[in-house]
Short mmCIF file of C-alpha atoms in Angstrom, two decimals:
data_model
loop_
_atom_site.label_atom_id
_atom_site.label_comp_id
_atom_site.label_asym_id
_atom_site.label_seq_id
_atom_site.Cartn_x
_atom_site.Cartn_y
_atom_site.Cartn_z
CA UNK G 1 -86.56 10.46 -33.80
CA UNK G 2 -88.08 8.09 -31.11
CA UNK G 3 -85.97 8.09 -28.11
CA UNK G 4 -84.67 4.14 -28.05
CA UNK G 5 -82.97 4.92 -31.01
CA UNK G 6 -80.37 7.18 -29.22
CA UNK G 7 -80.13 4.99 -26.46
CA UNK G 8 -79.42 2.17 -29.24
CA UNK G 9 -76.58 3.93 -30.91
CA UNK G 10 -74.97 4.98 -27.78
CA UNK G 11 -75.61 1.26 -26.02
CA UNK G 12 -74.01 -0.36 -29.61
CA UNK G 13 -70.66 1.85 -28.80
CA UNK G 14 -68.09 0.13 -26.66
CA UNK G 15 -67.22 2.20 -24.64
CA UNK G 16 -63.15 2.88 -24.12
CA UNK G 17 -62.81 0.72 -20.77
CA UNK G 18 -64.19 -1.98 -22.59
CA UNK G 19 -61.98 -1.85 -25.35
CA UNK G 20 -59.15 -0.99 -23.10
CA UNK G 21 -59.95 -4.39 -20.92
CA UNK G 22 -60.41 -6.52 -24.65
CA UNK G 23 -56.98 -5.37 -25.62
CA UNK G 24 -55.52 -6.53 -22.20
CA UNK G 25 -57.22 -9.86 -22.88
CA UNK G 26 -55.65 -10.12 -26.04
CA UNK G 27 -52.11 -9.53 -25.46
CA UNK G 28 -53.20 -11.96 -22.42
CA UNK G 29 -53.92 -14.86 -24.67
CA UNK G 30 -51.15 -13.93 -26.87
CA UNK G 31 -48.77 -14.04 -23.92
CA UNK G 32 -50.21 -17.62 -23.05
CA UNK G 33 -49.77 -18.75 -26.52
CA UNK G 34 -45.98 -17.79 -26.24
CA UNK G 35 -45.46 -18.96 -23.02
CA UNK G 36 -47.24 -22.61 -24.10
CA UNK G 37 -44.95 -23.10 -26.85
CA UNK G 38 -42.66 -26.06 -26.76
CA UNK G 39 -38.81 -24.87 -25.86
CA UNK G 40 -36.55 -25.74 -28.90
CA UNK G 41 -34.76 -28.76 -29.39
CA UNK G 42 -30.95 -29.52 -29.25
CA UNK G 43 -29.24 -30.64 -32.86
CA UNK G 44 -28.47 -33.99 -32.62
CA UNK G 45 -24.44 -34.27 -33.51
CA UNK G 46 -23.54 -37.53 -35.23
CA UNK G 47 -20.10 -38.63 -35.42
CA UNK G 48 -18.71 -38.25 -39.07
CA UNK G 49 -17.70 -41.94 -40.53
CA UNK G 50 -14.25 -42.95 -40.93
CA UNK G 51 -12.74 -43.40 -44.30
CA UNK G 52 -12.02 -47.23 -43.96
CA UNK G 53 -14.30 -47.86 -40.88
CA UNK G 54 -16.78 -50.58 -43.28
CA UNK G 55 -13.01 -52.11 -44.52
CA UNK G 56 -13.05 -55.29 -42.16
CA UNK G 57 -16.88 -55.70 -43.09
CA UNK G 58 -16.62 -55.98 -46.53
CA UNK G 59 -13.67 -58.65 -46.54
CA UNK G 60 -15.55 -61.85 -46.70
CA UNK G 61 -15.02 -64.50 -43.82
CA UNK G 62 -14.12 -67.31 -45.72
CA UNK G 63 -15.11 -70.47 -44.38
CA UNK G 64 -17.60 -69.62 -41.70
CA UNK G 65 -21.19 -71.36 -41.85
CA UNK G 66 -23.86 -69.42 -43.02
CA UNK G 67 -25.82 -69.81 -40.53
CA UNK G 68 -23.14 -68.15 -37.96
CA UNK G 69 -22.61 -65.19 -40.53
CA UNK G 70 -25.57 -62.91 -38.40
CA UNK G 71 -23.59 -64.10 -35.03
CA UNK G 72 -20.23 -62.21 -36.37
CA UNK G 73 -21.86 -58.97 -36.51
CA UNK G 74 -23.69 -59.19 -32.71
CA UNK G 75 -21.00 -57.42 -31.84
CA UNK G 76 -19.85 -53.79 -32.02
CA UNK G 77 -16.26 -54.75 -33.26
CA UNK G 78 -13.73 -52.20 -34.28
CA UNK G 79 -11.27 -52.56 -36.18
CA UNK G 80 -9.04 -49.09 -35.94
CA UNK G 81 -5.69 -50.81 -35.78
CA UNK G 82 -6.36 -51.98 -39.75
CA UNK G 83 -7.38 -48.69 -40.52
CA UNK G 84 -4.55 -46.67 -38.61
CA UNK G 85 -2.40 -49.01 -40.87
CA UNK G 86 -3.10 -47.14 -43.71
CA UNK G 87 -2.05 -44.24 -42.64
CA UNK G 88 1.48 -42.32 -43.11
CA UNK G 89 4.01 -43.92 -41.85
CA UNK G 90 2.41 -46.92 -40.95
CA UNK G 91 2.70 -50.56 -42.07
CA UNK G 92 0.68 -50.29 -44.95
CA UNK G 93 0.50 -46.93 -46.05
CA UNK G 94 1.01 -46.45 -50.08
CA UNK G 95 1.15 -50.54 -50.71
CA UNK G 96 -0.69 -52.98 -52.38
CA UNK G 97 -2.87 -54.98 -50.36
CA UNK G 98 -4.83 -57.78 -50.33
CA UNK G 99 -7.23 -58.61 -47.92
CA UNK G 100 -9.35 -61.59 -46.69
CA UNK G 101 -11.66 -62.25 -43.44
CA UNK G 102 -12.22 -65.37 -41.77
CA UNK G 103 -13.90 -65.76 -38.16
CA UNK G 104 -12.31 -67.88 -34.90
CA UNK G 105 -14.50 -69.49 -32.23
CA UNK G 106 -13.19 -68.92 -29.24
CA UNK G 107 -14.48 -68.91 -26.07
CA UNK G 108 -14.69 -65.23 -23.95
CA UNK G 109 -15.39 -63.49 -21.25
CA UNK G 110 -17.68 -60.09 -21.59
CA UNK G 111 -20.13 -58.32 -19.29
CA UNK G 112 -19.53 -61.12 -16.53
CA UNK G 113 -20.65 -64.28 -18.28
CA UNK G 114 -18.38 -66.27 -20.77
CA UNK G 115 -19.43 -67.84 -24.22
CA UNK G 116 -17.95 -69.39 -27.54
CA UNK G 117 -18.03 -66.11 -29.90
CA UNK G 118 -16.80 -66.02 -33.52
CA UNK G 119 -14.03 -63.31 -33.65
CA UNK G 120 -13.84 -61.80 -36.69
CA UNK G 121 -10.08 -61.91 -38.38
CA UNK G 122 -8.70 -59.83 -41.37
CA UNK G 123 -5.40 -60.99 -42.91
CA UNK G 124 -3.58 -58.32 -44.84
CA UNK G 125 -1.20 -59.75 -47.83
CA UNK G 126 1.23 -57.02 -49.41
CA UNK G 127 2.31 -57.82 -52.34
CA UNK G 128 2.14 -56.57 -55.78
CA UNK G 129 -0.31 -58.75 -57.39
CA UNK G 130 -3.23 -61.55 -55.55
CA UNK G 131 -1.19 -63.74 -53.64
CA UNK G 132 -3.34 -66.62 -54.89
CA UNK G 133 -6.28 -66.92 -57.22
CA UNK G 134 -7.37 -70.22 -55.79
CA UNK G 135 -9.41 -71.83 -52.50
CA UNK G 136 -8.41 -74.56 -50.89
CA UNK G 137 -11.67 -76.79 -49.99
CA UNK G 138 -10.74 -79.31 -47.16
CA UNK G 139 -12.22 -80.90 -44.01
CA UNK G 140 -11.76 -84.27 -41.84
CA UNK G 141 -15.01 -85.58 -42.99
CA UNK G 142 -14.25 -85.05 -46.85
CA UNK G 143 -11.40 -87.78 -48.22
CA UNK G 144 -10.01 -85.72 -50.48
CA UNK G 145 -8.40 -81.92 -50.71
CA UNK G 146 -9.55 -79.48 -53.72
CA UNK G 147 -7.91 -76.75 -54.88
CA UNK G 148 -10.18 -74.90 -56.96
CA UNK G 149 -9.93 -71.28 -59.03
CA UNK G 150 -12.20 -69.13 -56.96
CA UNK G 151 -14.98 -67.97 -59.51
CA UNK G 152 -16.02 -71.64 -58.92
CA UNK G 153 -17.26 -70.23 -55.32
CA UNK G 154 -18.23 -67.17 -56.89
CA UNK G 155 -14.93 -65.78 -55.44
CA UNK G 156 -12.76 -63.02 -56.48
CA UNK G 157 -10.38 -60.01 -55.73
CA UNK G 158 -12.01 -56.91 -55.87
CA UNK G 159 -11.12 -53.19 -55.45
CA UNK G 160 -12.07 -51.84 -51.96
CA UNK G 161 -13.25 -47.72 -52.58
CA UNK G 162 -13.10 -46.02 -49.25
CA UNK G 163 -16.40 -43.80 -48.34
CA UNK G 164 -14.43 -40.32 -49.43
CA UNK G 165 -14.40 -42.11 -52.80
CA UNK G 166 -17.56 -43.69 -53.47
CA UNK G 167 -18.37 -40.71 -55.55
CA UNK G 168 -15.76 -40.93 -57.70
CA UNK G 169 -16.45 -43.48 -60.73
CA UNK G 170 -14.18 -46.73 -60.38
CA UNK G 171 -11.99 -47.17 -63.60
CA UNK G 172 -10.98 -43.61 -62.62
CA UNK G 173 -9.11 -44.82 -58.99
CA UNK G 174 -6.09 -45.94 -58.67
CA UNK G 175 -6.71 -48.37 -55.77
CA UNK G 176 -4.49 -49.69 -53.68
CA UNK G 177 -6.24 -52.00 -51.12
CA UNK G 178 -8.70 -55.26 -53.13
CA UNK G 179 -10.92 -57.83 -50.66
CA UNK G 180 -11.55 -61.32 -51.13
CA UNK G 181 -15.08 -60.89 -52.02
CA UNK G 182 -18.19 -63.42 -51.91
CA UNK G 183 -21.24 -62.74 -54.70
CA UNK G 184 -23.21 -65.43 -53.81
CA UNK G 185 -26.58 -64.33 -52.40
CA UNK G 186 -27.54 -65.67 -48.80
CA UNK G 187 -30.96 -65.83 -49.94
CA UNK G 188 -30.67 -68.54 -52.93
CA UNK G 189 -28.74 -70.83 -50.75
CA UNK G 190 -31.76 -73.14 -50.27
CA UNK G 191 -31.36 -73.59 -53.67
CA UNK G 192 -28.14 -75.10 -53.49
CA UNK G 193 -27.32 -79.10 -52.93
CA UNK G 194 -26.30 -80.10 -49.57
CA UNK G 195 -22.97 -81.48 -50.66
CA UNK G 196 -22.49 -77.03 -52.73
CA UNK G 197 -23.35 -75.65 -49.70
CA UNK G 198 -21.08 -77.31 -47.25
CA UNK G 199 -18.15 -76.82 -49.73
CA UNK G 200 -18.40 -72.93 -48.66
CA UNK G 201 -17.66 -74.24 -45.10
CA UNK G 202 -14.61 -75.83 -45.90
CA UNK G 203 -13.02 -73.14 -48.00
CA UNK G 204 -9.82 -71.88 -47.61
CA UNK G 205 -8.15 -69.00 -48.75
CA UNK G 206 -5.00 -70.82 -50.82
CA UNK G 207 -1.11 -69.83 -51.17
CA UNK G 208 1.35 -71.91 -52.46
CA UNK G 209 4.81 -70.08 -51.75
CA UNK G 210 7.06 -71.67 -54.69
CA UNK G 211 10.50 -70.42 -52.96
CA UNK G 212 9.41 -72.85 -49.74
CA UNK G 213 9.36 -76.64 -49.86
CA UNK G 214 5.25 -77.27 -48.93
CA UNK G 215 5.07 -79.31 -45.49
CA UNK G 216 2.82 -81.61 -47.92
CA UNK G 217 6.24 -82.24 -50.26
CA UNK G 218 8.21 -83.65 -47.04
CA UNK G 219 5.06 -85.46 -45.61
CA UNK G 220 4.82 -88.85 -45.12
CA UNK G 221 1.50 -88.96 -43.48
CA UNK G 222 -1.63 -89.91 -45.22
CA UNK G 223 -5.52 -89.52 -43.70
CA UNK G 224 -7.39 -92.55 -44.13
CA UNK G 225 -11.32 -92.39 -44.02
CA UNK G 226 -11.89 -96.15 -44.56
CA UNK G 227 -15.50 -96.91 -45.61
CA UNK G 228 -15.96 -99.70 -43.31
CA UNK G 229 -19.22 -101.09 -41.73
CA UNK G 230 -21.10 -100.64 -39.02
CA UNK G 231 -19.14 -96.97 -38.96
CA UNK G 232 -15.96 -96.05 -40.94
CA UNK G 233 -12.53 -96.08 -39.73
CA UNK G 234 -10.88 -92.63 -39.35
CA UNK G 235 -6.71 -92.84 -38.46
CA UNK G 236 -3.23 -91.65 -39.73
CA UNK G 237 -0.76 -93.73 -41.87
CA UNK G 238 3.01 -92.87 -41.60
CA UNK G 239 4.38 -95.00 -44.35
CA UNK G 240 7.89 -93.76 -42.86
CA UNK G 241 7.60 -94.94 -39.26
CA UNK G 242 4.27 -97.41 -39.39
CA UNK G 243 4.66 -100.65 -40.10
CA UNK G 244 1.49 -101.75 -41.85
CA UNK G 245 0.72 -105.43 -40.64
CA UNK G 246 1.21 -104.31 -37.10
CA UNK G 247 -0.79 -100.99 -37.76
CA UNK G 248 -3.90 -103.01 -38.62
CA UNK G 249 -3.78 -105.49 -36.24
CA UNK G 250 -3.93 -102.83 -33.63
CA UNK G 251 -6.76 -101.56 -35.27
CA UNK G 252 -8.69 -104.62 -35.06
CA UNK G 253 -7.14 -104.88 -31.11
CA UNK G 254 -9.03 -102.22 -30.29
CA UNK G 255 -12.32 -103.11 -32.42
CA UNK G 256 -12.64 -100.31 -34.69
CA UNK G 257 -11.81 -102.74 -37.70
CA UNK G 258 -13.45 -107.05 -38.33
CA UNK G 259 -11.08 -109.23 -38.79
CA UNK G 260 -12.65 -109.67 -42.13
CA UNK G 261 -11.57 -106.42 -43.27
CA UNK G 262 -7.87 -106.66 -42.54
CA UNK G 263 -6.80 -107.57 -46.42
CA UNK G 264 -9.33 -104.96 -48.09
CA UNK G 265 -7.88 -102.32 -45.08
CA UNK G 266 -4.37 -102.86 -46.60
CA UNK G 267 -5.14 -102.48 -49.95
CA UNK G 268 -6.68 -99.87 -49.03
CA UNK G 269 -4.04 -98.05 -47.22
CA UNK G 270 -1.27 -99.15 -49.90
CA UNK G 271 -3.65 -97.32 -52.32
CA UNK G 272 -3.83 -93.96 -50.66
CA UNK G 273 -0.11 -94.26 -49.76
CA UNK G 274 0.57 -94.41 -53.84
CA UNK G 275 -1.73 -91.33 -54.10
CA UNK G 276 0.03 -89.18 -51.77
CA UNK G 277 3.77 -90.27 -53.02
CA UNK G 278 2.74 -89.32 -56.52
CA UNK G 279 1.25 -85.97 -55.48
CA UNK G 280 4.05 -85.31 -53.76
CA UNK G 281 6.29 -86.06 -56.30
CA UNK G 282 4.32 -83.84 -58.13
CA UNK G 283 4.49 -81.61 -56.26
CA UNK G 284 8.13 -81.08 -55.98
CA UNK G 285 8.66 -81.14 -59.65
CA UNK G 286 5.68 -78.47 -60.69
CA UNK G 287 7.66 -76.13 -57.52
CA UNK G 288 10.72 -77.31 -59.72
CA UNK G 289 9.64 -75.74 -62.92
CA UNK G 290 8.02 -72.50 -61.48
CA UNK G 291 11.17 -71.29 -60.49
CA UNK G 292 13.02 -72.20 -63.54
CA UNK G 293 10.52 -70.23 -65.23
CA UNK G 294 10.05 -67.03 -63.00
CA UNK G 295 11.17 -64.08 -63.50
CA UNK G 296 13.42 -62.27 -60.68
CA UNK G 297 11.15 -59.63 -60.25
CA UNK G 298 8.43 -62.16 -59.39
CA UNK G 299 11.20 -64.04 -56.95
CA UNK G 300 11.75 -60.76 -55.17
CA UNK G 301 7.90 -60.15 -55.00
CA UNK G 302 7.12 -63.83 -53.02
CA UNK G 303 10.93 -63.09 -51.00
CA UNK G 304 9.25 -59.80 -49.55
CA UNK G 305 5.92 -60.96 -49.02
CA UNK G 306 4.35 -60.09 -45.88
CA UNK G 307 1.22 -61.42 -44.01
CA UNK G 308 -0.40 -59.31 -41.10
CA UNK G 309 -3.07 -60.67 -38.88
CA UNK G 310 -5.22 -57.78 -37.57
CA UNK G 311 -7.70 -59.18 -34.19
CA UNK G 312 -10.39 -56.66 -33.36
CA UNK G 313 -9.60 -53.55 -30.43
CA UNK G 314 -10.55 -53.87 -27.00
CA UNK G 315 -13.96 -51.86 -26.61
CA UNK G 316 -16.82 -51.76 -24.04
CA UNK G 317 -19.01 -52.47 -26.95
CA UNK G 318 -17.34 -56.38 -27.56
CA UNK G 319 -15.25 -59.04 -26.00
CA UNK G 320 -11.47 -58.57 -24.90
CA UNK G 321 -9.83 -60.79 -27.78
CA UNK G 322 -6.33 -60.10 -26.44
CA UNK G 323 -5.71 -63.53 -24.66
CA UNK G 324 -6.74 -65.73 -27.94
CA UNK G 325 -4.83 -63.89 -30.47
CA UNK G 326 -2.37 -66.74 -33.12
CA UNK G 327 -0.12 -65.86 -35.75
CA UNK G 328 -1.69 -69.40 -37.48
CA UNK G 329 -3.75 -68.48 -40.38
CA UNK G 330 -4.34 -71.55 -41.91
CA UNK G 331 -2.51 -74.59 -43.63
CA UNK G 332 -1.68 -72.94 -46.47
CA UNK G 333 -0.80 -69.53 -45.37
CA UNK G 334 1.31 -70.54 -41.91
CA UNK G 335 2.06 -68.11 -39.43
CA UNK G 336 1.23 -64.53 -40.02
CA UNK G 337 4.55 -62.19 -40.19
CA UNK G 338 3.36 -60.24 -37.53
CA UNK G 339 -0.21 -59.88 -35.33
CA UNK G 340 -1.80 -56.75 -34.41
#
């Protein structure tokens, strides 16, 4: 054997101090490796939902423009006080309700700087069937009230499922609580004529109470949009305590009717004055024969109807609402029996 060879073999041997230091280097790097790792994150903890927390959301604010609908929801508003309602031995715990949102513009004060705001409002009806299956459509600019069923606005009572339930398949629950509900879709409204879409504006939500003589029965007032030119003639007429002849000639006094006009004004007037005598008449007699016909279960039901009027909590997420709160709901409803 030539003598490198030895050398070789022993050379290609590590020899243990070397292995010894390798080892060292290893548990090195494998002590870096742990030490480099990232520290582990803390769970994130989100708060569980309430069962009616979405309940104000879903009720449809009748009347407010489309265009203001995103401006509702800017806001963080809570509604807990309509929720708490429905619990145990609270207002509205174990009765029928019916439900219906509209939106007031009022103006507020919040982080420091004040603005006009549309407050959502939820009215809560208990009784034991839909207190109305009809909307009112009615404005100053439009000459004439509507009363219309509400599938003609694509309008209807429908069962509210709170989130424990939305499992649960809906013929099978027995609910208790139904919103005034909107189906038609935001995004065909370009689709629909000017005169359509503006009737959504106008809308709403219509009671006629047949035990209470309407304010529209003992009226005597009538709103006259006369269609004069260069600009039409908006005023009152109290056939009761105006006297016609002098009502128009004040009119013309104070130039916002020609002399020209007087006679057709009149006939006018005397015209819509018919109208509103017959409807009232009307009126009184169809009230008349509803409550020869009902039924004194039904007479109990509209005697213990009750209206809430639930305003959104005070929260640092939205405007204090407490100074603008009104038990008016709207013509046709009055005064709510109580605000919260």
């Amino acid at each position: 054997m030539r003598k490198g060879a030895k050398r070789k073999t022993r050379e290609a041997k590590p020899s243990s101090s070397q292995e010894n230091h390798k080892e060292t280097k290893k548990a090195a790097s494998r002590a870096k490796r742990v030490k480099a790792s990232k520290p582990e994150t803390e769970p994130e903890y989100f708060e569980d939902k309430r069962n009616l927390e979405d309940l104000w959301k879903e009720a449809f604010p009748v009347g407010t423009e489309w265009d203001q609908l995103d401006s509702v929801y800017q806001f963080n508003w809570n509604f807990s006080n309509l929720e708490d309602a429905f619990k145990e031995g609270k207002k509205l715990h174990g009765k029928k309700v019916y439900l219906f949102g509209c939106t007031e513009p009022q103006l507020v004060h919040f982080k420091g700087e004040s603005k006009i705001v549309c407050i959502p409002v939820v009215v809560a009806v208990v009784s034991p069937f839909p207190p109305s299956d009809k909307i009112g459509i009615n404005s100053v600019q439009r000459e004439a009230e509507e009363i219309v069923p509400m599938k003609q606005m694509k309008m209807d009572w429908v069962p509210y499922i709170p989130l424990e339930d939305r499992d649960v398949r809906v013929d099978r629950l027995k609910s208790q609580i139904f919103i005034l509900s909107c189906t038609q879709r935001r995004t065909a409204l370009k689709h629909l004529k000017i005169d359509r879409l503006k009737k959504y504006e106008y809308c709403l939500p219509y009671f006629y109470q047949p035990l209470k003589e309407d304010e529209l029965e003992q009226s005597t007032e009538v709103q006259i949009i006369y269609p004069a030119e260069p600009k039409p003639v908006f005023c009152e007429f109290d056939w009761e305590l105006d006297e016609l002849e002098e009502f128009t000639d004040n009119l013309i006094k104070e130039e916002e009717l020609s002399e020209d006009q007087k006679d057709a004004f009149k006939d006018f007037v005397k015209e819509k004055v018919r109208e509103a005598k017959k409807a009232n008449r009307e009126a009184r007699e169809a009230r008349k024969k509803a409550l020869q016909e009902m039924s004194e279960e039904t007479k109990a039901a509209y005697e213990n109807m009750s209206f809430y009027k639930f305003y959104p909590v005070s929260t640092p997420d939205s405007p204090d609402v407490s100074t603008v709160k009104s038990p008016f709901i709207n013509r046709y409803y009055g005064k709510a029996h109580e605000v919260l």
